[in-house]
PDB file of C-alpha atoms and ligand atoms in Angstrom:
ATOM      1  CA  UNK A  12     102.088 105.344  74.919  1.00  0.00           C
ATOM      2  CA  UNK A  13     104.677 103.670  77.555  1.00  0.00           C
ATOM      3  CA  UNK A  14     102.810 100.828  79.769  1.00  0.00           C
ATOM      4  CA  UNK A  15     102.628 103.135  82.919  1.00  0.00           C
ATOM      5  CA  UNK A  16     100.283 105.905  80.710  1.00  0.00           C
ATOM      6  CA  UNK A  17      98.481 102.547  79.591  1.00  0.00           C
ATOM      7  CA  UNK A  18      97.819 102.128  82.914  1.00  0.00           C
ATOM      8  CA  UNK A  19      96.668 105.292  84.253  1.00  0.00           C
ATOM      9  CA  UNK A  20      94.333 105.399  81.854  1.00  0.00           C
ATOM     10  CA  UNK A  21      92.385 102.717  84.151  1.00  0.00           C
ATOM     11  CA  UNK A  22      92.494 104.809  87.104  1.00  0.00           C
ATOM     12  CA  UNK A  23      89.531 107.012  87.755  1.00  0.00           C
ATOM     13  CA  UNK A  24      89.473 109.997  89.395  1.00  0.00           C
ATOM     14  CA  UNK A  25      87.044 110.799  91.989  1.00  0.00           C
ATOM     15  CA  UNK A  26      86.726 114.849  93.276  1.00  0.00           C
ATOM     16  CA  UNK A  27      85.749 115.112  96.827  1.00  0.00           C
ATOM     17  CA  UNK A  28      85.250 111.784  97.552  1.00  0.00           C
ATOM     18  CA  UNK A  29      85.598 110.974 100.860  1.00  0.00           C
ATOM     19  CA  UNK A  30      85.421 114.768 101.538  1.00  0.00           C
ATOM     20  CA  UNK A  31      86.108 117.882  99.876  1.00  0.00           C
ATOM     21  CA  UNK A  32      89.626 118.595  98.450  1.00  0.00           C
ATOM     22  CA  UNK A  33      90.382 115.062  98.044  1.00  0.00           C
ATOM     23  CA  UNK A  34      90.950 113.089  94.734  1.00  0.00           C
ATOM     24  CA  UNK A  35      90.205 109.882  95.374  1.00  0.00           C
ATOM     25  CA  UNK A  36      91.841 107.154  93.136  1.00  0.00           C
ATOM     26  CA  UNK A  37      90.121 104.719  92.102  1.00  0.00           C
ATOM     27  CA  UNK A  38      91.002 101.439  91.219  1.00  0.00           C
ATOM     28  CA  UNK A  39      88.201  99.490  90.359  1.00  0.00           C
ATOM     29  CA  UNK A  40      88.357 100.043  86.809  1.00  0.00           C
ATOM     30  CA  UNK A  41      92.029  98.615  86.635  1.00  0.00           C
ATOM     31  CA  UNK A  42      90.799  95.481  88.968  1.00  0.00           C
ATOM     32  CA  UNK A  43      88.072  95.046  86.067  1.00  0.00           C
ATOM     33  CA  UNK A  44      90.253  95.638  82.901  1.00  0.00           C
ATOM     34  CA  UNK A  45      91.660  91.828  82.762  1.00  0.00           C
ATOM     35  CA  UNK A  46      94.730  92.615  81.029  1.00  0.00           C
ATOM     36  CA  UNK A  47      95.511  96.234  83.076  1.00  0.00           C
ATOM     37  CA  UNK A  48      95.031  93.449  86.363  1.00  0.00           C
ATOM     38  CA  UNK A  49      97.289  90.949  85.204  1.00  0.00           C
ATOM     39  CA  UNK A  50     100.054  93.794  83.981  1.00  0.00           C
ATOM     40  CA  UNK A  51      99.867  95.199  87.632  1.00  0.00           C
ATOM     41  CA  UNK A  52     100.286  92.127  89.151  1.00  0.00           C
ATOM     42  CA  UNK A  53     103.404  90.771  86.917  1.00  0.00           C
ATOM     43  CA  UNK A  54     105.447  94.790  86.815  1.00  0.00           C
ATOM     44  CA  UNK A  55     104.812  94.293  91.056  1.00  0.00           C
ATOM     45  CA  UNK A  56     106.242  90.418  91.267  1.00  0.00           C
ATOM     46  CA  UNK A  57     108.632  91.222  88.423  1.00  0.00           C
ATOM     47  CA  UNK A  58     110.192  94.136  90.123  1.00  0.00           C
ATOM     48  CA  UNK A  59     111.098  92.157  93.003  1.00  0.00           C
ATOM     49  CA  UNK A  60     111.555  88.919  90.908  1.00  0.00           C
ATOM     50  CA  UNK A  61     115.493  88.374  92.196  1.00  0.00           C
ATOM     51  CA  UNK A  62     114.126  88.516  96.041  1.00  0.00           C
ATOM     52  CA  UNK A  63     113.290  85.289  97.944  1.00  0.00           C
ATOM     53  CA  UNK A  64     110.064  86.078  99.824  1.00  0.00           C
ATOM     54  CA  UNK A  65     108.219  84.381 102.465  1.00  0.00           C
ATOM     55  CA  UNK A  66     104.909  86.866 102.839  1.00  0.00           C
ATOM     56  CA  UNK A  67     103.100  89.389 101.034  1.00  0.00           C
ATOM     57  CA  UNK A  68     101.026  91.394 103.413  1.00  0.00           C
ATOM     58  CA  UNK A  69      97.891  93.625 101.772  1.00  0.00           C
ATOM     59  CA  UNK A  70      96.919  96.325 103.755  1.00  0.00           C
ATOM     60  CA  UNK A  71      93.131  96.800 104.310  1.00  0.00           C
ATOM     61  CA  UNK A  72      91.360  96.678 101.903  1.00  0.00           C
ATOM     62  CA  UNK A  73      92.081  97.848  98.492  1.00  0.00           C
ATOM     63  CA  UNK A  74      95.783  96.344  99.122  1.00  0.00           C
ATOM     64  CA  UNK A  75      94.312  92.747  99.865  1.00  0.00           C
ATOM     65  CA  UNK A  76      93.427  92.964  96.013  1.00  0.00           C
ATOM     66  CA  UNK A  77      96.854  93.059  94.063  1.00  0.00           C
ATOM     67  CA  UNK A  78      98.552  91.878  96.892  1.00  0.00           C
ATOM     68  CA  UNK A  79      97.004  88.103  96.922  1.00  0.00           C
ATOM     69  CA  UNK A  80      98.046  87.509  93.458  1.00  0.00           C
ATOM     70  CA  UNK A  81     101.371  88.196  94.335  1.00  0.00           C
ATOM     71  CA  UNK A  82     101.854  86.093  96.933  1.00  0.00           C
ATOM     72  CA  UNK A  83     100.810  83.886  94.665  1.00  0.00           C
ATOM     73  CA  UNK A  84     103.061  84.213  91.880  1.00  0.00           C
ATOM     74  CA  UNK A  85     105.923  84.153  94.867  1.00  0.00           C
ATOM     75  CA  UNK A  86     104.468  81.120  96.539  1.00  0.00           C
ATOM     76  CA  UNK A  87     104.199  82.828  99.437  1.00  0.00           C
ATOM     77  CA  UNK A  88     101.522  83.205 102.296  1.00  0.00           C
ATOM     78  CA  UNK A  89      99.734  85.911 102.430  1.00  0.00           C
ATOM     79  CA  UNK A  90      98.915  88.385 105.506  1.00  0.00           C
ATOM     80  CA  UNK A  91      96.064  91.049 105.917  1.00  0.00           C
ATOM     81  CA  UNK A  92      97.468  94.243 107.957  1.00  0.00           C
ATOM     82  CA  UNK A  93      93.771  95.209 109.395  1.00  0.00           C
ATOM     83  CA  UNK A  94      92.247  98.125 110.686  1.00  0.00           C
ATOM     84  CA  UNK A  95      91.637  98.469 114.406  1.00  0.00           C
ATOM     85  CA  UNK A  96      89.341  95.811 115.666  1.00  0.00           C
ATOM     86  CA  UNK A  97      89.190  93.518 113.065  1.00  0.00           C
ATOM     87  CA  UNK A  98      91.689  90.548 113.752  1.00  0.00           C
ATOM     88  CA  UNK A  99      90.135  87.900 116.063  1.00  0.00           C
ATOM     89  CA  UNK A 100      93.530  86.724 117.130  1.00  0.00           C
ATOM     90  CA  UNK A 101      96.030  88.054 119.436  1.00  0.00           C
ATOM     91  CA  UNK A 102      97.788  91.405 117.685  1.00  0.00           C
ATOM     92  CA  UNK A 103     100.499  93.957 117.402  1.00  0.00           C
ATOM     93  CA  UNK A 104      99.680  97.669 116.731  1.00  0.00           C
ATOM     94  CA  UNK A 105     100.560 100.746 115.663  1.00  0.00           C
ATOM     95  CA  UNK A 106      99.729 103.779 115.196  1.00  0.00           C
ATOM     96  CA  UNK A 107      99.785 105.748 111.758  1.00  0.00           C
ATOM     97  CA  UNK A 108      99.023 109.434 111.272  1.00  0.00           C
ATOM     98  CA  UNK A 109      95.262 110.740 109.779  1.00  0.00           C
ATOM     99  CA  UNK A 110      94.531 114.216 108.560  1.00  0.00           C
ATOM    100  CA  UNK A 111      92.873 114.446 111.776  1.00  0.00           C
ATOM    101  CA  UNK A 112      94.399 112.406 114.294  1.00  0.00           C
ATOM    102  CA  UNK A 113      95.846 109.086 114.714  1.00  0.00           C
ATOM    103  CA  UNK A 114      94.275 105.201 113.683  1.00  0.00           C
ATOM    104  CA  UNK A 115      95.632 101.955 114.739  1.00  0.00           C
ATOM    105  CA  UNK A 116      96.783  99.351 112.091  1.00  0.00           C
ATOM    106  CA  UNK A 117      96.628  95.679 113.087  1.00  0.00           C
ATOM    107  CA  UNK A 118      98.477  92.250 112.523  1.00  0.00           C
ATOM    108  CA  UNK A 119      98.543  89.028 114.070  1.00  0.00           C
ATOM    109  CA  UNK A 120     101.281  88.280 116.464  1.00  0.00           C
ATOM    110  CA  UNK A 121     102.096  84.799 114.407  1.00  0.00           C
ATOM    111  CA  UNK A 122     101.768  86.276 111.102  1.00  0.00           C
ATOM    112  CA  UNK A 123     105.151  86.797 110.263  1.00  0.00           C
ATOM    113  CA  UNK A 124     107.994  84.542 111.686  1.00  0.00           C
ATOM    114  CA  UNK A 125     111.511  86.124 113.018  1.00  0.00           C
ATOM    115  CA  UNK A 126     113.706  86.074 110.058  1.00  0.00           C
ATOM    116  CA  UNK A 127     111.240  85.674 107.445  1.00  0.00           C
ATOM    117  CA  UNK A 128     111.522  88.041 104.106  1.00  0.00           C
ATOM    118  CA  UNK A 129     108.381  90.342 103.532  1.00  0.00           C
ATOM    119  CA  UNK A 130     107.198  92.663 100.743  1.00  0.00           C
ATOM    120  CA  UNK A 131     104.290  95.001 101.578  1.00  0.00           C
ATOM    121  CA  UNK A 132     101.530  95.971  98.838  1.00  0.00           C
ATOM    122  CA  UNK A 133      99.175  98.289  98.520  1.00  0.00           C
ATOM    123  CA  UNK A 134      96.904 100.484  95.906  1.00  0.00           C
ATOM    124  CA  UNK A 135      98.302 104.002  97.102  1.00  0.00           C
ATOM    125  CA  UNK A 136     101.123 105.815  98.535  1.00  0.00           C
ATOM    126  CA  UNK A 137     100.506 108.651  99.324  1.00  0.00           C
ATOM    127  CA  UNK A 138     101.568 110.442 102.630  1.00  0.00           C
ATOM    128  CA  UNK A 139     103.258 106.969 103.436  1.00  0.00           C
ATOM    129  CA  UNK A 140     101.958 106.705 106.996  1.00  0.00           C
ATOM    130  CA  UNK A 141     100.096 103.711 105.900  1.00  0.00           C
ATOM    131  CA  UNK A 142     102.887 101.916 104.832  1.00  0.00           C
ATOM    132  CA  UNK A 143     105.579 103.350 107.423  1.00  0.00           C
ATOM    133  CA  UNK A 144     103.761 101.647 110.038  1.00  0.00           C
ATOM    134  CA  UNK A 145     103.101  98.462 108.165  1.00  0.00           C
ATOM    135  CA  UNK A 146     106.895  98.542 107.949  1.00  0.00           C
ATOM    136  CA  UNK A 147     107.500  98.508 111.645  1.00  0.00           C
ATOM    137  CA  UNK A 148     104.981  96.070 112.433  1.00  0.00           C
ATOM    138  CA  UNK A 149     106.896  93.469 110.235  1.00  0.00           C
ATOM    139  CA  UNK A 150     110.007  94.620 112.109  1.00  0.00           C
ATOM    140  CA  UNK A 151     108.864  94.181 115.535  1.00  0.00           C
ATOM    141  CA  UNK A 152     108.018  90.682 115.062  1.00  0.00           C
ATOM    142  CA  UNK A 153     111.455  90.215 113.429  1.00  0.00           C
ATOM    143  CA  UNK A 154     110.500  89.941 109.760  1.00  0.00           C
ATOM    144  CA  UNK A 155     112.897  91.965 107.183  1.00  0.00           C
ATOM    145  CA  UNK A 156     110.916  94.075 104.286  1.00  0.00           C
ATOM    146  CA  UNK A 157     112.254  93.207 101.190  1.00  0.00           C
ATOM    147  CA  UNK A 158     109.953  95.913  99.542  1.00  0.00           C
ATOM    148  CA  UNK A 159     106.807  97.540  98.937  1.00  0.00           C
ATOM    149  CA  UNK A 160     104.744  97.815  95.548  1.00  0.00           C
ATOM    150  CA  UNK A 161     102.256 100.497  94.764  1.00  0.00           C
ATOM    151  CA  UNK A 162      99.703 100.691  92.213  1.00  0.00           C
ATOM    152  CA  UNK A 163      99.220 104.326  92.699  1.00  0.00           C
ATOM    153  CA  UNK A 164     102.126 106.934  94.001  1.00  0.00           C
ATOM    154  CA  UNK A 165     100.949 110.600  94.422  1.00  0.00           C
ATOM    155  CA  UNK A 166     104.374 111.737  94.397  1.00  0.00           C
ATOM    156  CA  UNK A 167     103.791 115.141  95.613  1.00  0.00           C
ATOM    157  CA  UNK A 168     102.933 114.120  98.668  1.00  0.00           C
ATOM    158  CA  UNK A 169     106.681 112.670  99.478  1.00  0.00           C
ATOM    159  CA  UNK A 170     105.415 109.496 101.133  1.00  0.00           C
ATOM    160  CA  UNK A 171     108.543 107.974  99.966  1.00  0.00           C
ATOM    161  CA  UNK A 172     110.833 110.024 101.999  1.00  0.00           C
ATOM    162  CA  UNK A 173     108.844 108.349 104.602  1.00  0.00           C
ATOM    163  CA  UNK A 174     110.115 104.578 103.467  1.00  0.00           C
ATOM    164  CA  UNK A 175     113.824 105.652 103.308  1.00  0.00           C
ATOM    165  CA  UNK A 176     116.084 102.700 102.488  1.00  0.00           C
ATOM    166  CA  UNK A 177     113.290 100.503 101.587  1.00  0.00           C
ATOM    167  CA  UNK A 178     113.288  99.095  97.694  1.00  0.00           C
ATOM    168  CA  UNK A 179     109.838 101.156  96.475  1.00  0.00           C
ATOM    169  CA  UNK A 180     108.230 100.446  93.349  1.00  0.00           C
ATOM    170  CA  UNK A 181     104.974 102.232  92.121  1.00  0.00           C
ATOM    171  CA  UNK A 182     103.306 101.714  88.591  1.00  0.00           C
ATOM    172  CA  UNK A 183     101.906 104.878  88.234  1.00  0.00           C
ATOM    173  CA  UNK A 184     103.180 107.986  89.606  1.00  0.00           C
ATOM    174  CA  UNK A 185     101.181 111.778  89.746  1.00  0.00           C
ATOM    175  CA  UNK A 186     103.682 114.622  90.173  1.00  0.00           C
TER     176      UNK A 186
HETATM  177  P1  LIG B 226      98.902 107.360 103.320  1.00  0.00           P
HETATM  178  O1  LIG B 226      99.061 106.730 104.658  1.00  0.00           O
HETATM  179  O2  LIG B 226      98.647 108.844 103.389  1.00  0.00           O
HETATM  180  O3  LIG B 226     100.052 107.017 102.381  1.00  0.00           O
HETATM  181  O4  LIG B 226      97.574 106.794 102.681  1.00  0.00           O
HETATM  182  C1  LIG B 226      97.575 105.564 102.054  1.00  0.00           C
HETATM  183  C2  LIG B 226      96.320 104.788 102.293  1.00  0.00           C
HETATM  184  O5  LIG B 226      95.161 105.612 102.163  1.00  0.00           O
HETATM  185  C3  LIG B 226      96.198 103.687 101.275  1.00  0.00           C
HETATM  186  O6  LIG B 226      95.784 102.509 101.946  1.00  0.00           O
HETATM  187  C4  LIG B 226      95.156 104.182 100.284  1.00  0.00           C
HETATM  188  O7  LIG B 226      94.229 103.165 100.007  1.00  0.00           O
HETATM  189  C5  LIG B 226      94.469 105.356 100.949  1.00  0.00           C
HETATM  190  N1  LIG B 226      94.527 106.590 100.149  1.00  0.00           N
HETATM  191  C6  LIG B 226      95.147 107.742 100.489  1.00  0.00           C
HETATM  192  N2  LIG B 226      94.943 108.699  99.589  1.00  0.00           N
HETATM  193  C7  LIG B 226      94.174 108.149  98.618  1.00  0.00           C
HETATM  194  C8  LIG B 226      93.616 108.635  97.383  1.00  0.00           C
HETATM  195  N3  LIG B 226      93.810 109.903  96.957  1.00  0.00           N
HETATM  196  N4  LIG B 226      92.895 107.789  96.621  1.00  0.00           N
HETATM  197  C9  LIG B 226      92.688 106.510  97.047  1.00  0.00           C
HETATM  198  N5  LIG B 226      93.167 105.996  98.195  1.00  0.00           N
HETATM  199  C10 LIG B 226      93.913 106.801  98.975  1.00  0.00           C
END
């Protein structure tokens, strides 16, 4: 078995969790598995080993998990991308597409300094919304993405068209 079946075999499926139709990945058995968390973190940093990079941001709240360690490995600070309401300090925000509707992603104003080098991490891709609009709010306040890393990609939802130009990496893909 190739490391990214090795994996997958730490991700648990979840039927109708939040709500019906939906399969709901989860990672906690991967986060618990000591050697499955260290591999995810080290494929990640190693993927994007060649870049310099200033900040890692996680995106609430499964990507705060892998994306910490990474930052660390890079030296780098690390920056929460929040949910609406969350950040005590002064913000930018934008919007992102739900199944129903439209939520507000968060990050502080000072997070990220003009010129600075960026890669974005979270557990899933999957529509991309998420992480389209992480994207921009690292370009408004004049950061450049150097990537984003995915534990989970469910391909067939195309989130990557969505992230066109940008260096993707995902350790575990669902077609
Ligand atoms: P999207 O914006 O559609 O790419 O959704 C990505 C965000 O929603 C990520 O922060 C994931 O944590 C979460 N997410 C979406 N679909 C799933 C799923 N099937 N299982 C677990 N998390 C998911």
């Amino acid at each position: 078995m190739d490391a990214s079946g090795w994996l997958k075999e730490h991700i648990r499926d979840i039927p109708d969790f939040p709500k019906p139709g939906v399969v709901f990945k989860d990672i906690t058995p991967l986060l618990g598995h000591p050697a499955a968390f260290r591999h995810t973190v080290e494929r990640i940093g190693d993927h994007f080993a060649d870049h310099s990079i200033d900040k890692v941001l996680g995106i609430e709240a499964r990507g705060f998990i892998p994306a910490a360690p990474v930052a660390y490995r890079f030296a780098a600070g690390f920056v929460p991308v929040r949910k609406a309401g969350k950040l005590p300090w002064r913000i930018e925000s934008e919007e992102y597409a739900l199944e129903y509707g439209n939520d507000l992603l968060e990050i502080h104003c000072d997070a990220i300094n003009p010129g600075e080098r960026a890669l974005i991490v979270d557990d899933v891709l999957a529509t991309g919304g998420t992480a389209a609009a992480t994207v921009r709010l690292v370009e408004r306040l004049g950061g450049v993405v150097v990537g984003l890393g995915f534990i989970v990609e469910l391909a067939f939802l195309a989130g990557r068209g969505k992230l066109q130009g940008h260096d993707v990496v995902s350790l575990i893909t669902y077609d």
